[in-house]
Amino acid sequence: MAKIPVAVIPGDGIGPEVVAATVPVLVAAAAREGATLAITEYDWGAERYLRTGAAMPADGPDQVRSARAALFGAVGHPGVPDHELVWGLIIRLRQALDLAVNLRPVRSWPGVSTPLRDAEGTDILIVRENTEGEYTGVGGRVRPGADAEIALEVAVHSRAVIARAARYAFDAARARRGHLALVTKSNAMRHGYTLWDAVVDEVAADYPDVRYERVLVDAMAARLVQRPRSLDVLLASNLFGDILSDLAAVLAGGLGMAPSGNVLPGQSPGVFESVHGSAPDIAGRGIANPVACLLSGAMLLDHVGLPGAAEAVRTAVGAALADPANHTPDLGGAGTTTTLAGAVLAALPDAPVPAVTATGGNGQS
Ligand code: NAI
Ligand code: MG
């Protein structure tokens, strides 16, 4: 039986709740493919920060590097400044492991209503550049407190990093419905985003079979609401991808439904996490929607080479969501984290029956 090392980082708030609900589903789905997930759990997050002054140990990224993939819950704690945890844990992991691309698939689910009258059939993959742009931390603040105080937040865009995200996105478009929309703001931001346009145009020339268009981010915000089915793969910078993917998550039924993965094309480990945070407003009540984490787990199974198990999890999630009795309060139901995850576990399709070759000899065939 193949043993696949997987790191699990439950984190804070609802993170441990949705991760605890997800892990048994992933283990069962892997087992049905004849694989074992060898899980190592890490206590990284706010509690550890309060105890030791650091959200994860200095060699945290190296510890994760020995796994094929990591499942991450969420960080965020009312008693700890957000940037300490977000920078000290998840952004540090993304940067240390050079997780170049953030994948955010969004699709509608039969039985789950959304604020849009007609979101049915929406199926979008947002490919977000994950290491640069507006989130590098370059900049500073001077003259604190004075009227003349200024802050600089410098966006960093580089040719090689844009090109590797673009290649990933075009490959994904080729494997999907063959359409890619690049999201920038090159009319108003004349340096970084004109570089994006130029580099992605060049990459597009290698993919003549993919229909390619450029859309400004403000127009894309409107189009996601008005015509979501006109979109397949969106390629966006760190900031625009972050914002648009929360908007897009609403099309799938809300933040509780939105999975993501951080990957470096062709390398491991990938880090898979819900788009949502630690949701302190509902933490500890057992009502968090586990679907975002379950679907992140399905992406993890794809990443470690178990696409059959990944598809089984998605099929089971669809079956569980089709019955409103399973819906958690964010979906308008009275279900709980454990009842919804339990319904998913129960709906996992049976393991594929291995082909049996008749050997004969007992008079039967
Ligand atoms: P949030 O995503 O935690 O919550 C936003 C709203 O959505 C809340 O009303 C929450 O109850 C609801 N929600 C989120 N996930 C849900 C789920 N699975 N089921 C049902 N309802 C759900 O974002 P917020 O409130 O802005 O941030 C809370 C903390 O999380 C902050 O400390 C923030 O820094 C952190 N955060 C961490 C992230 C990460 O770990 N990657 C991402 C976003 C925020
Ligand atoms: Mg976000």
Short mmCIF file of C-alpha atoms and ligand atoms in Angstrom, two decimals:
data_model
loop_
_atom_site.label_atom_id
_atom_site.label_comp_id
_atom_site.label_asym_id
_atom_site.label_seq_id
_atom_site.Cartn_x
_atom_site.Cartn_y
_atom_site.Cartn_z
CA MET A 1 0.00 0.00 0.00
CA ALA A 2 1.43 3.40 -0.99
CA LYS A 3 2.16 5.58 2.07
CA ILE A 4 1.81 9.28 1.37
CA PRO A 5 3.21 11.70 3.99
CA VAL A 6 0.77 14.55 4.60
CA ALA A 7 1.22 17.48 7.02
CA VAL A 8 -1.89 18.75 8.79
CA ILE A 9 -1.91 22.24 10.34
CA PRO A 10 -5.32 22.85 11.95
CA GLY A 11 -4.51 26.41 13.15
CA ASP A 12 -7.06 28.58 14.96
CA GLY A 13 -10.78 29.16 15.41
CA ILE A 14 -12.86 27.00 13.08
CA GLY A 15 -9.64 25.69 11.46
CA PRO A 16 -9.34 22.69 13.83
CA GLU A 17 -13.10 22.03 13.53
CA VAL A 18 -13.19 21.79 9.74
CA VAL A 19 -9.85 19.95 9.57
CA ALA A 20 -11.01 17.31 12.08
CA ALA A 21 -14.14 16.79 9.96
CA THR A 22 -12.13 16.54 6.74
CA VAL A 23 -9.25 14.22 7.61
CA PRO A 24 -11.37 11.03 7.99
CA VAL A 25 -12.98 11.69 4.59
CA LEU A 26 -9.57 12.04 2.92
CA VAL A 27 -8.22 8.95 4.66
CA ALA A 28 -11.25 6.92 3.54
CA ALA A 29 -11.09 8.25 -0.03
CA ALA A 30 -7.37 7.45 -0.26
CA ALA A 31 -7.91 3.98 1.18
CA ARG A 32 -10.46 3.20 -1.52
CA GLU A 33 -7.62 3.75 -4.02
CA GLY A 34 -5.30 1.50 -1.99
CA ALA A 35 -3.29 4.42 -0.54
CA THR A 36 -2.52 5.34 3.08
CA LEU A 37 -2.13 8.95 4.21
CA ALA A 38 0.64 9.10 6.84
CA ILE A 39 -0.43 12.20 8.73
CA THR A 40 1.77 14.44 10.89
CA GLU A 41 -0.11 17.14 12.78
CA TYR A 42 1.47 20.51 13.71
CA ASP A 43 0.24 22.79 16.52
CA TRP A 44 1.12 26.00 14.67
CA GLY A 45 -0.98 29.14 15.04
CA ALA A 46 -2.15 31.64 17.64
CA GLU A 47 -1.86 29.45 20.74
CA ARG A 48 1.73 28.70 19.88
CA TYR A 49 2.37 32.38 19.17
CA LEU A 50 1.01 33.33 22.59
CA ARG A 51 3.14 30.64 24.24
CA THR A 52 6.42 31.09 22.36
CA GLY A 53 6.24 34.36 20.42
CA ALA A 54 6.23 32.58 17.04
CA ALA A 55 3.33 31.04 15.15
CA MET A 56 5.57 28.28 13.84
CA PRO A 57 9.14 27.15 14.56
CA ALA A 58 11.97 28.64 12.51
CA ASP A 59 12.38 25.39 10.57
CA GLY A 60 8.62 25.04 9.99
CA PRO A 61 8.84 25.21 6.21
CA ASP A 62 11.55 22.50 6.24
CA GLN A 63 9.34 20.24 8.33
CA VAL A 64 6.53 20.64 5.80
CA ARG A 65 8.97 20.02 2.95
CA SER A 66 9.28 16.37 3.95
CA ALA A 67 5.56 15.86 3.21
CA ARG A 68 3.94 15.52 -0.20
CA ALA A 69 1.27 18.04 0.72
CA ALA A 70 -0.14 19.97 3.67
CA LEU A 71 -3.72 20.62 4.72
CA PHE A 72 -4.04 23.96 6.49
CA GLY A 73 -7.11 25.04 8.52
CA ALA A 74 -6.99 28.79 9.16
CA VAL A 75 -5.19 31.30 11.33
CA GLY A 76 -6.55 34.30 13.16
CA HIS A 77 -7.14 35.04 16.84
CA PRO A 78 -8.79 38.04 18.48
CA GLY A 79 -5.82 38.32 20.90
CA VAL A 80 -3.03 38.35 18.30
CA PRO A 81 -2.40 40.99 15.62
CA ASP A 82 -3.51 39.53 12.29
CA HIS A 83 -0.30 40.32 10.46
CA GLU A 84 1.75 38.33 13.02
CA LEU A 85 -0.16 35.16 12.18
CA VAL A 86 -0.86 35.69 8.50
CA TRP A 87 2.75 36.71 7.84
CA GLY A 88 4.28 34.42 10.48
CA LEU A 89 2.57 31.32 9.18
CA ILE A 90 0.69 31.15 5.93
CA ILE A 91 2.48 33.85 3.90
CA ARG A 92 5.81 32.57 5.24
CA LEU A 93 5.00 29.05 4.14
CA ARG A 94 3.93 30.26 0.69
CA GLN A 95 7.16 32.23 0.31
CA ALA A 96 9.58 29.72 1.88
CA LEU A 97 8.20 26.88 -0.22
CA ASP A 98 8.02 29.24 -3.22
CA LEU A 99 4.41 28.29 -3.81
CA ALA A 100 4.12 30.25 -7.01
CA VAL A 101 0.48 29.77 -7.80
CA ASN A 102 -2.67 29.96 -5.74
CA LEU A 103 -5.52 27.97 -7.26
CA ARG A 104 -9.08 28.90 -6.41
CA PRO A 105 -11.71 26.82 -8.17
CA VAL A 106 -15.29 28.08 -7.92
CA ARG A 107 -18.35 26.16 -9.05
CA SER A 108 -22.03 26.17 -8.32
CA TRP A 109 -23.60 23.20 -6.52
CA PRO A 110 -27.11 21.91 -7.22
CA GLY A 111 -29.17 22.46 -4.09
CA VAL A 112 -27.08 25.38 -2.79
CA SER A 113 -28.62 28.77 -3.40
CA THR A 114 -26.59 31.94 -3.93
CA PRO A 115 -27.41 35.66 -3.96
CA LEU A 116 -27.32 35.51 -7.77
CA ARG A 117 -30.60 34.62 -9.42
CA ASP A 118 -28.85 32.32 -11.84
CA ALA A 119 -25.38 31.03 -10.98
CA GLU A 120 -26.09 27.45 -12.04
CA GLY A 121 -23.38 25.99 -14.25
CA THR A 122 -20.68 28.38 -13.01
CA ASP A 123 -17.29 26.64 -13.14
CA ILE A 124 -14.28 28.94 -12.87
CA LEU A 125 -10.64 28.43 -11.90
CA ILE A 126 -8.87 31.49 -10.56
CA VAL A 127 -5.08 31.23 -10.91
CA ARG A 128 -3.54 33.83 -8.63
CA GLU A 129 0.14 34.74 -8.63
CA ASN A 130 1.12 33.98 -5.08
CA THR A 131 4.53 35.43 -4.24
CA GLU A 132 4.77 39.02 -5.48
CA GLY A 133 2.61 41.93 -6.49
CA GLU A 134 1.28 44.06 -3.68
CA TYR A 135 2.01 41.49 -0.93
CA THR A 136 5.81 41.43 -0.76
CA GLY A 137 6.06 43.74 2.24
CA VAL A 138 8.34 46.19 0.44
CA GLY A 139 7.76 49.71 1.73
CA GLY A 140 7.63 51.61 4.97
CA ARG A 141 6.02 54.28 7.11
CA VAL A 142 7.72 57.49 8.17
CA ARG A 143 6.77 60.36 10.53
CA PRO A 144 4.40 58.17 12.61
CA GLY A 145 1.38 60.03 13.91
CA ALA A 146 2.21 63.31 12.20
CA ASP A 147 -0.18 64.91 9.72
CA ALA A 148 2.62 64.47 7.24
CA GLU A 149 2.90 60.72 7.89
CA ILE A 150 3.32 58.73 4.72
CA ALA A 151 3.28 55.04 3.88
CA LEU A 152 4.71 53.33 0.83
CA GLU A 153 3.50 49.88 -0.21
CA VAL A 154 5.55 48.93 -3.22
CA ALA A 155 4.20 46.41 -5.71
CA VAL A 156 6.77 44.04 -7.18
CA HIS A 157 6.17 42.35 -10.53
CA SER A 158 8.80 40.32 -12.32
CA ARG A 159 8.89 38.77 -15.77
CA ALA A 160 9.87 35.22 -14.73
CA VAL A 161 7.27 35.03 -11.97
CA ILE A 162 4.48 36.30 -14.22
CA ALA A 163 5.51 33.86 -16.95
CA ARG A 164 5.44 30.80 -14.68
CA ALA A 165 1.97 31.68 -13.36
CA ALA A 166 0.82 32.32 -16.94
CA ARG A 167 2.11 28.95 -18.16
CA TYR A 168 0.34 27.20 -15.31
CA ALA A 169 -2.91 29.02 -16.15
CA PHE A 170 -2.71 28.30 -19.88
CA ASP A 171 -2.02 24.61 -19.20
CA ALA A 172 -5.05 24.56 -16.89
CA ALA A 173 -7.21 26.28 -19.53
CA ARG A 174 -6.10 23.72 -22.11
CA ALA A 175 -7.19 20.90 -19.79
CA ARG A 176 -10.52 22.62 -19.11
CA ARG A 177 -12.68 24.58 -21.58
CA GLY A 178 -9.88 26.36 -23.44
CA HIS A 179 -10.50 29.96 -22.37
CA LEU A 180 -8.27 32.29 -20.34
CA ALA A 181 -8.95 35.83 -19.16
CA LEU A 182 -6.05 37.90 -17.85
CA VAL A 183 -7.09 40.38 -15.15
CA THR A 184 -5.01 43.56 -14.74
CA LYS A 185 -5.39 47.31 -14.35
CA SER A 186 -2.91 48.34 -17.00
CA ASN A 187 -4.89 51.42 -18.01
CA ALA A 188 -4.22 53.13 -14.66
CA MET A 189 -1.12 51.32 -13.33
CA ARG A 190 1.34 51.82 -16.12
CA HIS A 191 4.41 49.88 -14.97
CA GLY A 192 3.62 46.59 -13.27
CA TYR A 193 0.46 45.76 -15.18
CA THR A 194 1.79 46.68 -18.60
CA LEU A 195 4.54 44.14 -17.86
CA TRP A 196 1.81 41.59 -17.09
CA ASP A 197 0.11 42.34 -20.42
CA ALA A 198 3.35 41.99 -22.37
CA VAL A 199 4.54 38.78 -20.70
CA VAL A 200 1.17 37.04 -20.84
CA ASP A 201 0.73 38.04 -24.50
CA GLU A 202 4.05 36.30 -25.19
CA VAL A 203 3.06 33.14 -23.33
CA ALA A 204 -0.33 33.16 -25.09
CA ALA A 205 1.45 32.83 -28.43
CA ASP A 206 2.49 29.31 -27.36
CA TYR A 207 -1.14 28.36 -26.75
CA PRO A 208 -2.97 29.17 -30.00
CA ASP A 209 -5.66 26.64 -29.04
CA VAL A 210 -6.62 28.66 -25.91
CA ARG A 211 -8.94 31.63 -26.43
CA TYR A 212 -7.24 34.52 -24.62
CA GLU A 213 -8.63 37.89 -23.60
CA ARG A 214 -7.59 40.72 -21.29
CA VAL A 215 -10.12 42.21 -18.90
CA LEU A 216 -9.57 45.13 -16.50
CA VAL A 217 -10.21 44.20 -12.88
CA ASP A 218 -13.17 46.55 -12.39
CA ALA A 219 -14.89 45.20 -15.49
CA MET A 220 -14.14 41.68 -14.30
CA ALA A 221 -15.86 42.36 -10.95
CA ALA A 222 -19.03 43.24 -12.87
CA ARG A 223 -18.71 40.34 -15.30
CA LEU A 224 -18.31 37.76 -12.51
CA VAL A 225 -21.74 38.83 -11.26
CA GLN A 226 -23.44 39.36 -14.62
CA ARG A 227 -22.04 36.56 -16.77
CA PRO A 228 -20.14 34.04 -14.62
CA ARG A 229 -20.67 31.27 -17.16
CA SER A 230 -18.69 33.25 -19.75
CA LEU A 231 -15.53 32.56 -17.70
CA ASP A 232 -13.24 29.53 -17.49
CA VAL A 233 -9.72 30.32 -16.20
CA LEU A 234 -8.90 33.74 -14.70
CA LEU A 235 -5.24 34.68 -14.35
CA ALA A 236 -4.65 37.45 -11.82
CA SER A 237 -2.01 39.13 -9.70
CA ASN A 238 -1.82 38.49 -5.96
CA LEU A 239 -4.09 41.40 -4.93
CA PHE A 240 -6.68 41.11 -7.69
CA GLY A 241 -6.85 37.33 -7.33
CA ASP A 242 -7.39 37.67 -3.60
CA ILE A 243 -10.29 40.09 -3.97
CA LEU A 244 -12.00 38.51 -6.98
CA SER A 245 -11.87 35.04 -5.46
CA ASP A 246 -13.90 36.15 -2.43
CA LEU A 247 -16.45 37.64 -4.82
CA ALA A 248 -16.43 34.44 -6.87
CA ALA A 249 -16.82 32.33 -3.71
CA VAL A 250 -20.22 33.90 -3.20
CA LEU A 251 -21.29 32.38 -6.53
CA ALA A 252 -20.65 28.95 -5.02
CA GLY A 253 -22.66 29.68 -1.88
CA GLY A 254 -20.24 31.67 0.25
CA LEU A 255 -16.86 31.52 1.94
CA GLY A 256 -17.73 28.22 3.60
CA MET A 257 -17.69 26.63 0.13
CA ALA A 258 -14.42 28.01 -1.30
CA PRO A 259 -11.28 25.82 -1.44
CA SER A 260 -7.77 26.74 -2.52
CA GLY A 261 -4.36 25.26 -3.15
CA ASN A 262 -0.86 26.75 -3.15
CA VAL A 263 1.41 24.94 -5.55
CA LEU A 264 4.72 25.22 -7.30
CA PRO A 265 4.14 23.68 -10.71
CA GLY A 266 5.66 20.25 -10.91
CA GLN A 267 6.98 20.22 -7.33
CA SER A 268 5.79 19.22 -3.90
CA PRO A 269 4.60 19.89 -1.32
CA GLY A 270 1.50 21.88 -2.08
CA VAL A 271 -0.39 23.59 0.73
CA PHE A 272 -4.18 23.30 0.56
CA GLU A 273 -6.49 25.54 2.58
CA SER A 274 -9.98 26.99 2.69
CA VAL A 275 -10.22 30.56 1.44
CA HIS A 276 -11.96 31.55 4.67
CA GLY A 277 -10.26 32.55 7.91
CA SER A 278 -10.70 31.41 11.50
CA ALA A 279 -14.26 32.85 11.78
CA PRO A 280 -14.06 33.79 15.48
CA ASP A 281 -17.74 34.78 15.36
CA ILE A 282 -18.81 31.12 15.02
CA ALA A 283 -15.76 29.25 16.37
CA GLY A 284 -16.41 26.64 19.05
CA ARG A 285 -20.06 26.15 18.12
CA GLY A 286 -19.64 23.22 15.74
CA ILE A 287 -21.54 24.95 12.94
CA ALA A 288 -18.73 25.85 10.52
CA ASN A 289 -19.29 24.62 6.99
CA PRO A 290 -16.60 21.97 6.31
CA VAL A 291 -17.07 21.99 2.51
CA ALA A 292 -14.29 24.51 1.78
CA CYS A 293 -11.85 22.33 3.73
CA LEU A 294 -13.18 19.09 2.19
CA LEU A 295 -12.78 20.50 -1.32
CA SER A 296 -9.27 21.75 -0.44
CA GLY A 297 -8.61 18.19 0.68
CA ALA A 298 -9.85 16.93 -2.70
CA MET A 299 -7.32 19.25 -4.39
CA LEU A 300 -4.65 17.80 -2.08
CA LEU A 301 -5.57 14.28 -3.22
CA ASP A 302 -5.25 15.39 -6.86
CA HIS A 303 -1.85 16.88 -6.03
CA VAL A 304 -0.50 13.68 -4.44
CA GLY A 305 -1.54 11.63 -7.44
CA LEU A 306 -4.91 10.26 -6.31
CA PRO A 307 -7.34 11.83 -8.83
CA GLY A 308 -9.86 9.02 -8.36
CA ALA A 309 -10.00 9.70 -4.62
CA ALA A 310 -10.27 13.45 -5.27
CA GLU A 311 -13.19 12.95 -7.64
CA ALA A 312 -14.86 10.62 -5.12
CA VAL A 313 -14.71 13.37 -2.47
CA ARG A 314 -16.21 15.94 -4.88
CA THR A 315 -18.96 13.51 -5.88
CA ALA A 316 -19.75 12.83 -2.22
CA VAL A 317 -19.80 16.56 -1.41
CA GLY A 318 -22.28 17.08 -4.26
CA ALA A 319 -24.47 14.24 -3.02
CA ALA A 320 -24.46 15.56 0.55
CA LEU A 321 -25.24 19.13 -0.56
CA ALA A 322 -28.15 17.97 -2.71
CA ASP A 323 -30.05 17.27 0.54
CA PRO A 324 -30.82 20.58 2.31
CA ALA A 325 -31.13 18.66 5.60
CA ASN A 326 -27.33 18.51 5.61
CA HIS A 327 -26.80 22.24 5.08
CA THR A 328 -24.98 24.23 7.77
CA PRO A 329 -26.42 27.60 8.93
CA ASP A 330 -24.34 29.63 6.43
CA LEU A 331 -26.27 27.73 3.70
CA GLY A 332 -29.56 28.36 5.48
CA GLY A 333 -29.79 24.94 7.14
CA ALA A 334 -29.63 23.50 10.63
CA GLY A 335 -26.82 20.99 10.02
CA THR A 336 -23.51 20.94 11.88
CA THR A 337 -19.90 20.53 10.86
CA THR A 338 -19.98 16.87 11.85
CA THR A 339 -23.38 16.01 10.33
CA LEU A 340 -22.42 17.53 6.97
CA ALA A 341 -18.98 15.87 6.96
CA GLY A 342 -20.63 12.62 8.11
CA ALA A 343 -23.03 12.79 5.15
CA VAL A 344 -20.05 13.28 2.83
CA LEU A 345 -18.26 10.29 4.35
CA ALA A 346 -21.39 8.16 3.96
CA ALA A 347 -21.80 9.30 0.33
CA LEU A 348 -18.27 8.32 -0.76
CA PRO A 349 -18.79 6.04 -3.70
CA ASP A 350 -17.67 2.44 -3.23
CA ALA A 351 -14.11 1.61 -4.12
CA PRO A 352 -13.70 0.66 -7.74
CA VAL A 353 -13.91 -3.11 -7.93
CA PRO A 354 -10.55 -4.46 -9.11
CA ALA A 355 -10.85 -6.49 -12.27
CA VAL A 356 -10.79 -10.16 -11.34
CA THR A 357 -9.25 -12.53 -13.78
CA ALA A 358 -10.97 -15.88 -13.75
CA THR A 359 -8.41 -18.57 -13.10
CA GLY A 360 -10.75 -21.45 -13.68
CA GLY A 361 -10.60 -24.78 -11.90
CA ASN A 362 -13.71 -24.54 -9.76
CA GLY A 363 -16.22 -24.94 -12.52
CA GLN A 364 -17.43 -21.34 -12.24
CA SER A 365 -16.65 -18.26 -14.20
P1 NAI B 1 -13.44 34.78 7.95
O1 NAI B 1 -13.33 34.10 6.65
O2 NAI B 1 -12.86 34.11 9.12
O3 NAI B 1 -15.00 35.06 8.25
C1 NAI B 1 -15.81 35.91 7.45
C2 NAI B 1 -17.29 35.55 7.65
O4 NAI B 1 -17.58 34.32 6.99
C3 NAI B 1 -17.64 35.35 9.11
O5 NAI B 1 -18.94 35.83 9.36
C4 NAI B 1 -17.61 33.83 9.27
O6 NAI B 1 -18.46 33.35 10.27
C5 NAI B 1 -18.04 33.36 7.90
N1 NAI B 1 -17.41 32.07 7.58
C6 NAI B 1 -16.12 31.88 7.20
N2 NAI B 1 -15.88 30.58 7.02
C7 NAI B 1 -17.02 29.92 7.29
C8 NAI B 1 -17.39 28.55 7.29
N3 NAI B 1 -16.52 27.57 6.97
N4 NAI B 1 -18.66 28.23 7.64
C9 NAI B 1 -19.54 29.18 7.95
N5 NAI B 1 -19.26 30.51 7.96
C10 NAI B 1 -18.00 30.87 7.65
O7 NAI B 1 -12.79 36.23 7.74
P2 NAI B 1 -12.58 37.40 8.81
O8 NAI B 1 -13.70 37.44 9.79
O9 NAI B 1 -12.28 38.59 8.00
O10 NAI B 1 -11.25 37.03 9.58
C11 NAI B 1 -11.20 36.30 10.79
C12 NAI B 1 -9.78 35.95 11.11
O11 NAI B 1 -9.28 35.04 10.13
C13 NAI B 1 -8.84 37.15 11.06
O12 NAI B 1 -7.94 37.01 12.14
C14 NAI B 1 -8.13 37.03 9.72
O13 NAI B 1 -6.85 37.58 9.70
C15 NAI B 1 -8.06 35.54 9.57
N6 NAI B 1 -7.96 35.08 8.18
C16 NAI B 1 -7.11 34.04 7.94
C17 NAI B 1 -7.02 33.50 6.68
C18 NAI B 1 -6.17 32.30 6.50
O14 NAI B 1 -5.87 31.62 7.46
N7 NAI B 1 -5.76 31.96 5.28
C19 NAI B 1 -7.79 34.04 5.55
C20 NAI B 1 -8.69 35.11 5.92
C21 NAI B 1 -8.75 35.61 7.19
MG MG B 2 -8.64 36.78 0.94
#
